[in-house]
């Protein structure tokens, strides 16, 4: 089946520079997986008089002016997200146990961090923060659904297992269609958003706990080499 997504040129260029080998691979998202995102965004929005209308996994059409209850337009909503990253990308806090579980899994597989991040200049700020937090792995910045980038990252892995972790239903579905052999982990750190998240097709694990996720992935990798 042909890939339904194509990686954008910038992501492809970054992926070219990553060493590839016949070895298992873990591809890991950042926001709401390695770094807390929703609580930071809510604090930033509150400072600007904005809140979420409801606990729902979408940003557009879910941001309102707290005082009037009026919706932000899509353009203003995207500007808030952009300004959030400009201001906060170097300040986000780690999701509990993410660093220690990646360290554990790094003995069994290669790790690549794949993040959708507006503004190419924010990449180094995010790399520096992840390094400070003990998560110093190759980082690729992408735009849009991640299926194309994951397909490119799977090259030269042979039959070794590839695991993809993300909080976004769009990305999980995109990767599931582009690379059906990839094991999907749907991870949402925020407990309120985890509780309302629907079950997506072909997901091997849905979790909000890195200890559970580390155990699950280790078991997949150990079973695969038997
Ligand atoms: Mg995310």
Coordinates of N, CA and C and ligand atoms in Angstrom, one line a residue:
X1 N 0.9 -1.2 0.0 CA 0.0 0.0 0.0 C 0.9 1.2 0.0
X2 N 0.7 2.2 -0.9 CA 1.5 3.4 -0.9 C 1.3 4.2 0.4
X3 N 2.3 5.0 0.8 CA 2.1 5.9 1.9 C 1.1 6.9 1.6
X4 N 0.2 7.2 2.5 CA -0.7 8.3 2.3 C -0.2 9.7 2.6
X5 N 0.9 9.7 3.3 CA 1.5 11.0 3.7 C 2.9 11.1 3.1
X6 N 3.3 12.3 2.8 CA 4.7 12.5 2.4 C 5.3 13.5 3.4
X7 N 6.5 13.1 3.9 CA 7.2 14.0 4.9 C 7.5 15.4 4.2
X8 N 7.4 16.4 4.9 CA 7.8 17.7 4.4 C 9.3 17.8 4.2
X9 N 9.8 18.7 3.3 CA 11.2 18.7 2.9 C 12.1 18.9 4.1
X10 N 11.8 19.7 5.0 CA 12.6 20.0 6.1 C 12.8 18.8 7.0
X11 N 11.7 18.1 7.3 CA 11.7 16.9 8.1 C 12.6 15.8 7.4
X12 N 12.4 15.6 6.1 CA 13.2 14.6 5.3 C 14.7 14.9 5.4
X13 N 15.0 16.2 5.3 CA 16.4 16.6 5.3 C 17.0 16.2 6.7
X14 N 16.3 16.5 7.7 CA 16.7 16.1 9.1 C 16.8 14.6 9.3
X15 N 15.9 13.9 8.7 CA 15.9 12.4 8.8 C 17.1 11.8 8.1
X16 N 17.5 12.4 7.0 CA 18.6 12.0 6.2 C 19.9 12.0 7.1
X17 N 20.0 12.9 8.0 CA 21.2 13.1 8.8 C 21.2 12.2 10.0
X18 N 20.2 11.4 10.2 CA 20.2 10.5 11.4 C 20.7 9.1 10.9
X19 N 21.6 8.6 11.8 CA 22.2 7.3 11.4 C 21.1 6.2 11.4
X20 N 21.1 5.4 10.4 CA 20.1 4.3 10.3 C 20.8 3.0 10.3
X21 N 20.2 2.0 10.9 CA 20.8 0.7 11.0 C 19.6 -0.3 11.2
X22 N 20.0 -1.6 11.0 CA 19.0 -2.6 11.2 C 18.9 -2.9 12.7
X23 N 18.1 -2.1 13.4 CA 18.0 -2.2 14.8 C 16.6 -1.7 15.2
X24 N 16.0 -2.1 16.3 CA 14.7 -1.6 16.7 C 14.7 0.0 16.9
X25 N 13.6 0.6 16.7 CA 13.5 2.1 16.8 C 12.2 2.5 17.6
X26 N 12.4 3.4 18.4 CA 11.3 4.1 19.2 C 11.2 5.5 18.7
X27 N 10.1 5.9 18.2 CA 9.8 7.3 17.7 C 8.9 8.0 18.7
X28 N 9.3 9.1 19.2 CA 8.6 9.6 20.4 C 8.3 11.1 20.2
X29 N 7.0 11.4 20.4 CA 6.5 12.8 20.3 C 7.0 13.6 21.6
X30 N 6.8 14.9 21.6 CA 7.3 15.7 22.7 C 6.1 16.2 23.6
X31 N 5.3 17.1 23.0 CA 4.2 17.7 23.8 C 3.2 16.7 24.3
X32 N 3.0 16.7 25.5 CA 2.0 15.8 26.2 C 2.6 14.3 26.3
X33 N 3.8 14.1 25.8 CA 4.4 12.8 25.9 C 5.7 12.9 26.8
X34 N 6.7 13.7 26.3 CA 7.9 13.9 27.1 C 7.9 15.1 27.9
X35 N 7.2 16.2 27.4 CA 7.1 17.4 28.1 C 5.6 17.7 28.3
X36 N 5.3 18.3 29.5 CA 3.9 18.7 29.7 C 3.6 19.9 28.8
X37 N 2.4 19.9 28.3 CA 1.9 20.9 27.3 C 0.6 21.5 27.7
X38 N -0.4 20.7 28.0 CA -1.7 21.3 28.2 C -1.7 22.2 29.5
X39 N -1.1 21.8 30.6 CA -1.1 22.7 31.8 C -0.3 24.0 31.5
X40 N 0.8 23.9 30.8 CA 1.5 25.1 30.4 C 0.7 26.0 29.5
X41 N 0.0 25.4 28.5 CA -0.8 26.2 27.6 C -1.9 26.9 28.4
X42 N -2.6 26.2 29.3 CA -3.7 26.7 30.0 C -3.2 27.9 30.9
X43 N -2.0 27.8 31.5 CA -1.5 28.9 32.3 C -1.3 30.1 31.4
X44 N -0.7 29.9 30.3 CA -0.3 30.9 29.3 C -1.6 31.6 28.8
X45 N -2.6 30.8 28.5 CA -3.9 31.3 28.0 C -4.6 32.1 29.1
X46 N -4.5 31.6 30.4 CA -5.2 32.4 31.5 C -4.6 33.8 31.6
X47 N -3.2 33.9 31.5 CA -2.6 35.2 31.5 C -3.1 36.1 30.4
X48 N -3.7 35.5 29.4 CA -4.2 36.3 28.3 C -5.7 36.4 28.2
X49 N -6.3 36.0 29.3 CA -7.8 36.0 29.4 C -8.5 35.0 28.6
X50 N -7.8 33.9 28.3 CA -8.4 32.9 27.4 C -8.5 31.5 28.2
X51 N -9.5 30.8 27.9 CA -9.6 29.4 28.5 C -10.2 28.4 27.5
X52 N -10.1 27.1 27.8 CA -10.8 26.1 27.0 C -12.3 26.1 27.3
X53 N -13.1 25.9 26.2 CA -14.5 25.8 26.4 C -14.9 24.5 27.1
X54 N -14.2 23.4 26.6 CA -14.5 22.1 27.2 C -13.2 21.3 27.1
X55 N -13.2 20.2 27.8 CA -12.1 19.2 27.8 C -12.3 18.4 26.5
X56 N -11.6 18.8 25.4 CA -11.8 18.1 24.1 C -10.5 18.2 23.4
X57 N -10.2 17.2 22.6 CA -8.8 17.1 22.0 C -8.8 17.9 20.7
X58 N -9.0 19.2 20.8 CA -8.8 20.1 19.7 C -8.5 21.4 20.2
X59 N -7.8 22.2 19.5 CA -7.4 23.6 19.9 C -8.3 24.6 19.3
X60 N -8.4 24.5 18.0 CA -9.3 25.5 17.3 C -10.7 25.2 17.7
X61 N -11.5 26.2 17.8 CA -12.9 26.2 18.1 C -13.1 25.8 19.6
X62 N -12.0 25.6 20.3 CA -12.2 25.3 21.8 C -11.6 26.4 22.7
X63 N -11.0 27.4 22.1 CA -10.5 28.5 22.9 C -11.5 29.6 22.9
X64 N -11.8 30.1 24.2 CA -12.8 31.2 24.3 C -12.2 32.3 25.1
X65 N -12.7 33.5 24.9 CA -12.4 34.6 25.9 C -13.1 34.4 27.2
X66 N -12.4 34.2 28.3 CA -13.0 33.8 29.5 C -14.1 34.7 29.9
X67 N -13.9 36.0 29.8 CA -15.0 37.0 30.2 C -16.3 36.9 29.5
X68 N -16.2 36.8 28.1 CA -17.4 36.9 27.3 C -17.9 35.5 26.8
X69 N -17.0 34.5 26.9 CA -17.4 33.2 26.4 C -17.4 33.1 24.9
X70 N -16.9 34.2 24.3 CA -16.8 34.2 22.8 C -15.7 33.4 22.3
X71 N -15.9 32.7 21.2 CA -14.8 31.9 20.5 C -13.7 32.8 19.9
X72 N -12.5 32.3 20.0 CA -11.4 33.0 19.2 C -11.5 32.5 17.8
X73 N -11.2 33.4 16.8 CA -11.2 33.0 15.4 C -10.0 32.0 15.3
X74 N -10.0 31.2 14.2 CA -8.9 30.2 13.9 C -7.6 30.9 13.9
X75 N -7.6 32.1 13.2 CA -6.3 32.8 13.1 C -5.8 33.3 14.5
X76 N -6.6 33.8 15.3 CA -6.2 34.2 16.6 C -5.7 33.0 17.5
X77 N -6.5 31.9 17.3 CA -6.1 30.7 18.1 C -4.7 30.2 17.6
X78 N -4.4 30.2 16.4 CA -3.1 29.8 15.9 C -2.0 30.8 16.4
X79 N -2.4 32.1 16.5 CA -1.4 33.1 17.0 C -1.1 32.8 18.4
X80 N -2.1 32.4 19.2 CA -1.9 32.1 20.6 C -0.9 30.9 20.7
X81 N -1.1 29.9 19.9 CA -0.3 28.7 19.9 C 1.2 29.1 19.6
X82 N 1.3 29.9 18.5 CA 2.6 30.4 18.1 C 3.3 31.2 19.2
X83 N 2.5 32.1 19.8 CA 3.1 32.9 20.9 C 3.5 32.1 22.1
X84 N 2.7 31.1 22.3 CA 3.0 30.1 23.4 C 4.3 29.5 23.2
X85 N 4.6 29.0 22.0 CA 5.9 28.3 21.8 C 7.0 29.3 21.9
X86 N 6.8 30.5 21.3 CA 7.9 31.5 21.3 C 8.3 31.8 22.8
X87 N 7.3 31.9 23.6 CA 7.5 32.3 25.0 C 8.0 31.1 25.9
X88 N 7.4 29.9 25.7 CA 7.5 28.8 26.7 C 8.3 27.7 26.3
X89 N 8.8 27.6 25.0 CA 9.4 26.4 24.5 C 10.6 25.9 25.4
X90 N 11.3 26.9 26.0 CA 12.5 26.6 26.8 C 12.1 26.3 28.3
X91 N 10.8 26.4 28.6 CA 10.4 26.3 30.1 C 9.5 25.2 30.4
X92 N 9.1 24.3 29.5 CA 8.2 23.3 29.8 C 8.8 22.2 30.7
X93 N 8.0 21.6 31.5 CA 8.4 20.6 32.5 C 8.3 19.2 31.9
X94 N 9.2 18.3 32.4 CA 9.1 16.9 31.9 C 7.9 16.2 32.4
X95 N 7.4 15.3 31.7 CA 6.4 14.3 32.1 C 7.1 13.4 33.1
X96 N 6.5 13.1 34.3 CA 7.2 12.2 35.2 C 7.6 10.9 34.6
X97 N 8.9 10.5 35.0 CA 9.5 9.2 34.6 C 9.8 9.1 33.1
X98 N 9.6 10.1 32.3 CA 9.8 10.0 30.8 C 11.3 9.7 30.6
X99 N 12.2 10.6 31.3 CA 13.6 10.5 31.0 C 14.2 9.1 31.4
X100 N 13.8 8.6 32.6 CA 14.3 7.4 33.1 C 13.9 6.2 32.2
X101 N 12.6 6.2 31.7 CA 12.2 5.1 30.9 C 12.8 5.2 29.5
X102 N 13.1 6.4 29.0 CA 13.8 6.4 27.7 C 15.2 5.9 27.9
X103 N 15.8 6.2 29.0 CA 17.2 5.8 29.3 C 17.2 4.2 29.3
X104 N 16.2 3.7 30.0 CA 16.1 2.2 30.1 C 15.9 1.6 28.7
X105 N 15.0 2.2 27.9 CA 14.7 1.6 26.5 C 15.8 1.8 25.6
X106 N 16.6 2.9 25.8 CA 17.7 3.2 24.9 C 18.8 2.0 24.8
X107 N 18.7 1.1 25.8 CA 19.6 0.0 25.8 C 19.2 -1.1 24.8
X108 N 17.9 -1.0 24.4 CA 17.3 -2.0 23.6 C 16.9 -1.5 22.2
X109 N 16.9 -0.2 22.0 CA 16.4 0.3 20.7 C 17.0 1.7 20.5
X110 N 17.1 2.2 19.2 CA 17.4 3.6 18.9 C 16.2 4.4 19.3
X111 N 16.4 5.7 19.6 CA 15.3 6.6 19.9 C 15.5 7.8 19.1
X112 N 14.4 8.2 18.4 CA 14.3 9.5 17.7 C 13.1 10.2 18.2
X113 N 13.3 11.5 18.5 CA 12.2 12.4 18.9 C 11.6 13.1 17.7
X114 N 10.3 13.0 17.5 CA 9.7 13.6 16.3 C 8.6 14.6 16.8
X115 N 8.8 15.9 16.6 CA 7.9 16.9 17.2 C 7.4 17.8 16.1
X116 N 6.1 18.2 16.2 CA 5.6 19.3 15.4 C 5.8 20.6 16.2
X117 N 6.6 21.5 15.6 CA 6.9 22.7 16.4 C 7.0 23.8 15.4
X118 N 6.2 24.9 15.6 CA 6.2 26.0 14.8 C 7.5 26.8 15.0
X119 N 8.1 27.3 13.9 CA 9.3 28.2 14.0 C 10.5 27.4 14.1
X120 N 11.3 27.4 13.0 CA 12.5 26.5 13.0 C 13.5 26.9 14.1
X121 N 13.5 28.2 14.5 CA 14.4 28.7 15.5 C 14.1 28.1 16.9
X122 N 12.9 27.5 17.1 CA 12.5 26.9 18.3 C 13.2 25.6 18.5
X123 N 13.7 25.0 17.4 CA 14.2 23.6 17.5 C 15.4 23.6 18.5
X124 N 16.3 24.5 18.5 CA 17.5 24.4 19.4 C 17.0 24.7 20.8
X125 N 16.0 25.5 21.0 CA 15.6 25.7 22.4 C 15.0 24.5 23.0
X126 N 14.2 23.7 22.1 CA 13.6 22.5 22.6 C 14.7 21.4 22.8
X127 N 15.7 21.3 21.9 CA 16.8 20.4 22.1 C 17.6 20.7 23.4
X128 N 17.8 22.0 23.6 CA 18.6 22.3 24.9 C 17.8 21.9 26.1
X129 N 16.5 22.2 26.1 CA 15.6 21.8 27.2 C 15.6 20.3 27.5
X130 N 15.4 19.5 26.4 CA 15.4 18.1 26.5 C 16.7 17.5 27.0
X131 N 17.8 18.1 26.5 CA 19.1 17.7 27.0 C 19.2 18.0 28.5
X132 N 18.8 19.2 28.9 CA 18.9 19.5 30.4 C 18.1 18.5 31.2
X133 N 17.0 18.0 30.6 CA 16.1 17.2 31.3 C 16.5 15.7 31.2
X134 N 17.6 15.4 30.6 CA 18.1 14.0 30.5 C 17.6 13.3 29.3
X135 N 17.1 14.0 28.3 CA 16.5 13.3 27.1 C 17.2 13.8 25.8
X136 N 18.5 13.4 25.7 CA 19.3 13.9 24.7 C 19.4 12.9 23.5
X137 N 18.4 12.9 22.7 CA 18.2 12.0 21.5 C 18.0 12.8 20.3
X138 N 18.3 12.2 19.1 CA 18.1 13.0 17.9 C 16.7 13.5 17.8
X139 N 16.6 14.8 17.4 CA 15.3 15.5 17.3 C 15.0 15.9 15.9
X140 N 13.8 15.5 15.4 CA 13.3 16.0 14.1 C 12.1 16.8 14.2
X141 N 12.1 18.0 13.6 CA 10.9 18.8 13.6 C 10.1 18.6 12.3
X142 N 8.8 18.4 12.5 CA 7.9 18.1 11.4 C 6.7 19.1 11.3
X143 N 6.0 19.1 10.2 CA 4.8 19.9 10.1 C 3.7 18.9 9.6
X144 N 2.5 19.0 10.2 CA 1.4 18.2 9.7 C 1.4 16.8 10.2
X145 N 0.5 15.9 9.7 CA 0.5 14.5 10.1 C 1.8 13.8 10.0
X146 N 2.2 12.9 10.9 CA 3.5 12.4 10.9 C 3.8 11.1 10.1
X147 N 2.8 10.6 9.4 CA 2.9 9.3 8.7 C 4.1 9.3 7.7
X148 N 4.3 10.4 7.0 CA 5.4 10.4 6.0 C 6.8 10.4 6.7
X149 N 6.9 11.2 7.7 CA 8.2 11.2 8.5 C 8.5 9.9 9.1
X150 N 7.5 9.2 9.6 CA 7.7 7.9 10.2 C 8.1 6.9 9.2
X151 N 7.4 6.9 8.0 CA 7.8 6.0 6.9 C 9.3 6.2 6.6
X152 N 9.7 7.5 6.5 CA 11.1 7.7 6.2 C 12.1 7.2 7.3
X153 N 11.6 7.4 8.5 CA 12.5 6.9 9.6 C 12.6 5.4 9.7
X154 N 11.6 4.7 9.1 CA 11.6 3.2 9.1 C 12.5 2.6 8.1
X155 N 13.0 3.4 7.2 CA 13.9 2.9 6.2 C 15.1 2.2 6.8
X156 N 15.6 1.1 6.2 CA 16.8 0.4 6.6 C 16.7 -0.2 8.0
X157 N 15.5 -0.3 8.6 CA 15.3 -1.0 9.9 C 15.0 -2.5 9.7
X158 N 14.9 -2.9 8.4 CA 14.6 -4.3 8.1 C 13.3 -4.8 8.8
X159 N 13.3 -5.9 9.5 CA 12.1 -6.4 10.1 C 12.1 -6.1 11.6
X160 N 13.0 -5.2 12.0 CA 13.1 -4.9 13.5 C 11.9 -4.0 13.8
X161 N 11.4 -4.2 15.1 CA 10.2 -3.5 15.5 C 10.4 -2.0 15.5
X162 N 9.4 -1.2 15.1 CA 9.4 0.2 15.3 C 8.1 0.6 16.1
X163 N 8.3 1.4 17.1 CA 7.2 1.8 18.0 C 7.1 3.4 17.9
X164 N 5.8 3.8 17.8 CA 5.5 5.3 17.7 C 4.6 5.7 18.8
X165 N 5.0 6.7 19.6 CA 4.2 7.2 20.7 C 3.8 8.7 20.4
X166 N 2.5 9.0 20.6 CA 2.0 10.3 20.3 C 0.7 10.5 21.1
X167 N 0.4 11.7 21.4 CA -0.9 12.0 22.0 C -2.0 12.4 21.0
X168 N -1.6 12.8 19.8 CA -2.5 13.3 18.8 C -3.2 12.2 18.0
X169 N -4.5 12.2 18.1 CA -5.2 11.2 17.2 C -4.9 11.3 15.8
X170 N -4.7 12.5 15.3 CA -4.4 12.7 13.9 C -3.1 12.0 13.5
X171 N -2.1 12.2 14.4 CA -0.8 11.5 14.1 C -0.8 10.0 14.3
X172 N -1.5 9.5 15.3 CA -1.7 8.1 15.4 C -2.3 7.4 14.2
X173 N -3.4 8.1 13.7 CA -4.1 7.5 12.6 C -3.3 7.6 11.3
X174 N -2.6 8.8 11.1 CA -1.7 9.0 10.0 C -0.6 7.9 9.9
X175 N 0.0 7.6 11.1 CA 1.1 6.6 11.1 C 0.6 5.2 10.9
X176 N -0.6 5.0 11.5 CA -1.2 3.6 11.3 C -1.5 3.3 9.9
X177 N -1.9 4.4 9.1 CA -2.2 4.1 7.7 C -0.9 4.1 6.8
X178 N 0.1 4.9 7.1 CA 1.3 5.0 6.3 C 2.2 3.8 6.6
X179 N 2.3 3.3 7.8 CA 3.2 2.3 8.2 C 2.5 1.3 9.1
X180 N 1.6 0.4 8.6 CA 0.8 -0.5 9.4 C 1.6 -1.4 10.3
X181 N 2.9 -1.6 10.0 CA 3.7 -2.5 10.8 C 4.2 -1.9 12.1
X182 N 4.1 -0.5 12.2 CA 4.6 0.2 13.4 C 3.6 0.0 14.5
X183 N 4.1 -0.3 15.7 CA 3.3 -0.5 16.9 C 3.0 0.9 17.4
X184 N 1.7 1.2 17.7 CA 1.2 2.5 18.1 C 0.9 2.6 19.6
X185 N 1.5 3.6 20.3 CA 1.2 3.8 21.7 C 0.6 5.2 21.7
X186 N -0.7 5.3 22.2 CA -1.4 6.5 22.4 C -1.2 7.0 23.8
X187 N -0.4 8.0 24.0 CA 0.0 8.5 25.3 C -0.4 9.9 25.6
X188 N -1.2 10.2 26.6 CA -1.6 11.5 27.0 C -1.3 11.8 28.5
X189 N -0.4 12.6 28.7 CA 0.0 12.8 30.1 C -1.1 13.5 31.0
X190 N -1.8 14.4 30.4 CA -2.8 15.2 31.2 C -4.0 14.2 31.6
X191 N -4.2 14.1 32.9 CA -5.2 13.1 33.3 C -6.6 13.4 32.8
X192 N -7.0 14.7 32.7 CA -8.4 15.0 32.2 C -8.5 14.7 30.8
X193 N -7.5 15.0 30.0 CA -7.6 14.8 28.5 C -7.4 13.3 28.3
X194 N -6.6 12.6 29.1 CA -6.5 11.1 28.9 C -7.9 10.5 29.2
X195 N -8.6 11.0 30.2 CA -9.8 10.3 30.6 C -10.9 10.4 29.5
X196 N -10.9 11.5 28.7 CA -11.9 11.7 27.6 C -11.4 11.1 26.3
X197 N -10.2 10.7 26.2 CA -9.7 10.3 24.8 C -10.3 9.0 24.4
X198 N -10.8 9.0 23.2 CA -11.4 7.8 22.6 C -10.4 6.7 22.3
X199 N -10.9 5.5 22.0 CA -10.0 4.4 21.6 C -9.8 4.5 20.1
X200 N -8.5 4.6 19.7 CA -8.2 4.7 18.3 C -7.9 3.3 17.7
X201 N -8.1 3.1 16.4 CA -7.9 1.8 15.8 C -6.4 1.4 15.9
X202 N -6.2 0.1 16.1 CA -4.9 -0.5 16.0 C -3.8 0.0 17.0
X203 N -4.3 0.6 18.1 CA -3.4 1.1 19.1 C -3.0 -0.1 20.0
X204 N -1.7 -0.3 20.2 CA -1.3 -1.4 21.0 C -1.4 -1.1 22.5
X205 N -1.2 0.2 22.9 CA -1.3 0.6 24.3 C -1.8 2.0 24.3
X206 N -2.8 2.3 25.2 CA -3.2 3.6 25.5 C -2.8 3.9 27.0
X207 N -2.1 4.9 27.2 CA -1.5 5.1 28.6 C -1.3 6.6 28.9
X208 N -1.2 6.8 30.2 CA -0.8 8.2 30.7 C 0.3 8.0 31.7
X209 N 1.0 6.8 31.7 CA 2.0 6.5 32.7 C 3.3 6.0 32.0
X210 N 4.4 6.6 32.3 CA 5.6 6.2 31.6 C 6.2 4.9 32.1
X211 N 5.9 4.5 33.4 CA 6.4 3.2 33.9 C 5.7 2.1 33.2
X212 N 4.3 2.3 33.0 CA 3.6 1.3 32.3 C 4.0 1.2 30.8
X213 N 4.3 2.3 30.2 CA 4.7 2.4 28.8 C 6.1 1.8 28.7
X214 N 7.0 2.1 29.6 CA 8.3 1.5 29.5 C 8.3 0.0 29.6
X215 N 7.5 -0.5 30.6 CA 7.3 -2.0 30.7 C 6.8 -2.6 29.4
X216 N 5.8 -2.0 28.8 CA 5.1 -2.5 27.7 C 6.1 -2.6 26.5
X217 N 6.8 -1.5 26.3 CA 7.7 -1.4 25.1 C 8.9 -2.4 25.3
X218 N 9.4 -2.4 26.5 CA 10.5 -3.4 26.8 C 10.1 -4.8 26.5
X219 N 8.8 -5.1 26.9 CA 8.3 -6.5 26.6 C 8.2 -6.7 25.1
X220 N 7.7 -5.7 24.4 CA 7.6 -5.9 22.9 C 9.0 -6.1 22.3
X221 N 10.0 -5.4 22.8 CA 11.3 -5.5 22.2 C 12.0 -6.8 22.5
X222 N 11.8 -7.2 23.8 CA 12.5 -8.5 24.2 C 11.8 -9.7 23.5
X223 N 10.5 -9.6 23.4 CA 9.8 -10.7 22.7 C 10.2 -10.8 21.2
X224 N 10.4 -9.6 20.6 CA 10.7 -9.6 19.2 C 12.1 -10.2 18.9
X225 N 13.0 -10.1 19.8 CA 14.3 -10.7 19.5 C 14.4 -12.2 19.8
X226 N 13.4 -12.8 20.4 CA 13.5 -14.2 20.8 C 13.5 -15.1 19.5
Ligands
LIG1 MG1 2.0 15.9 21.2

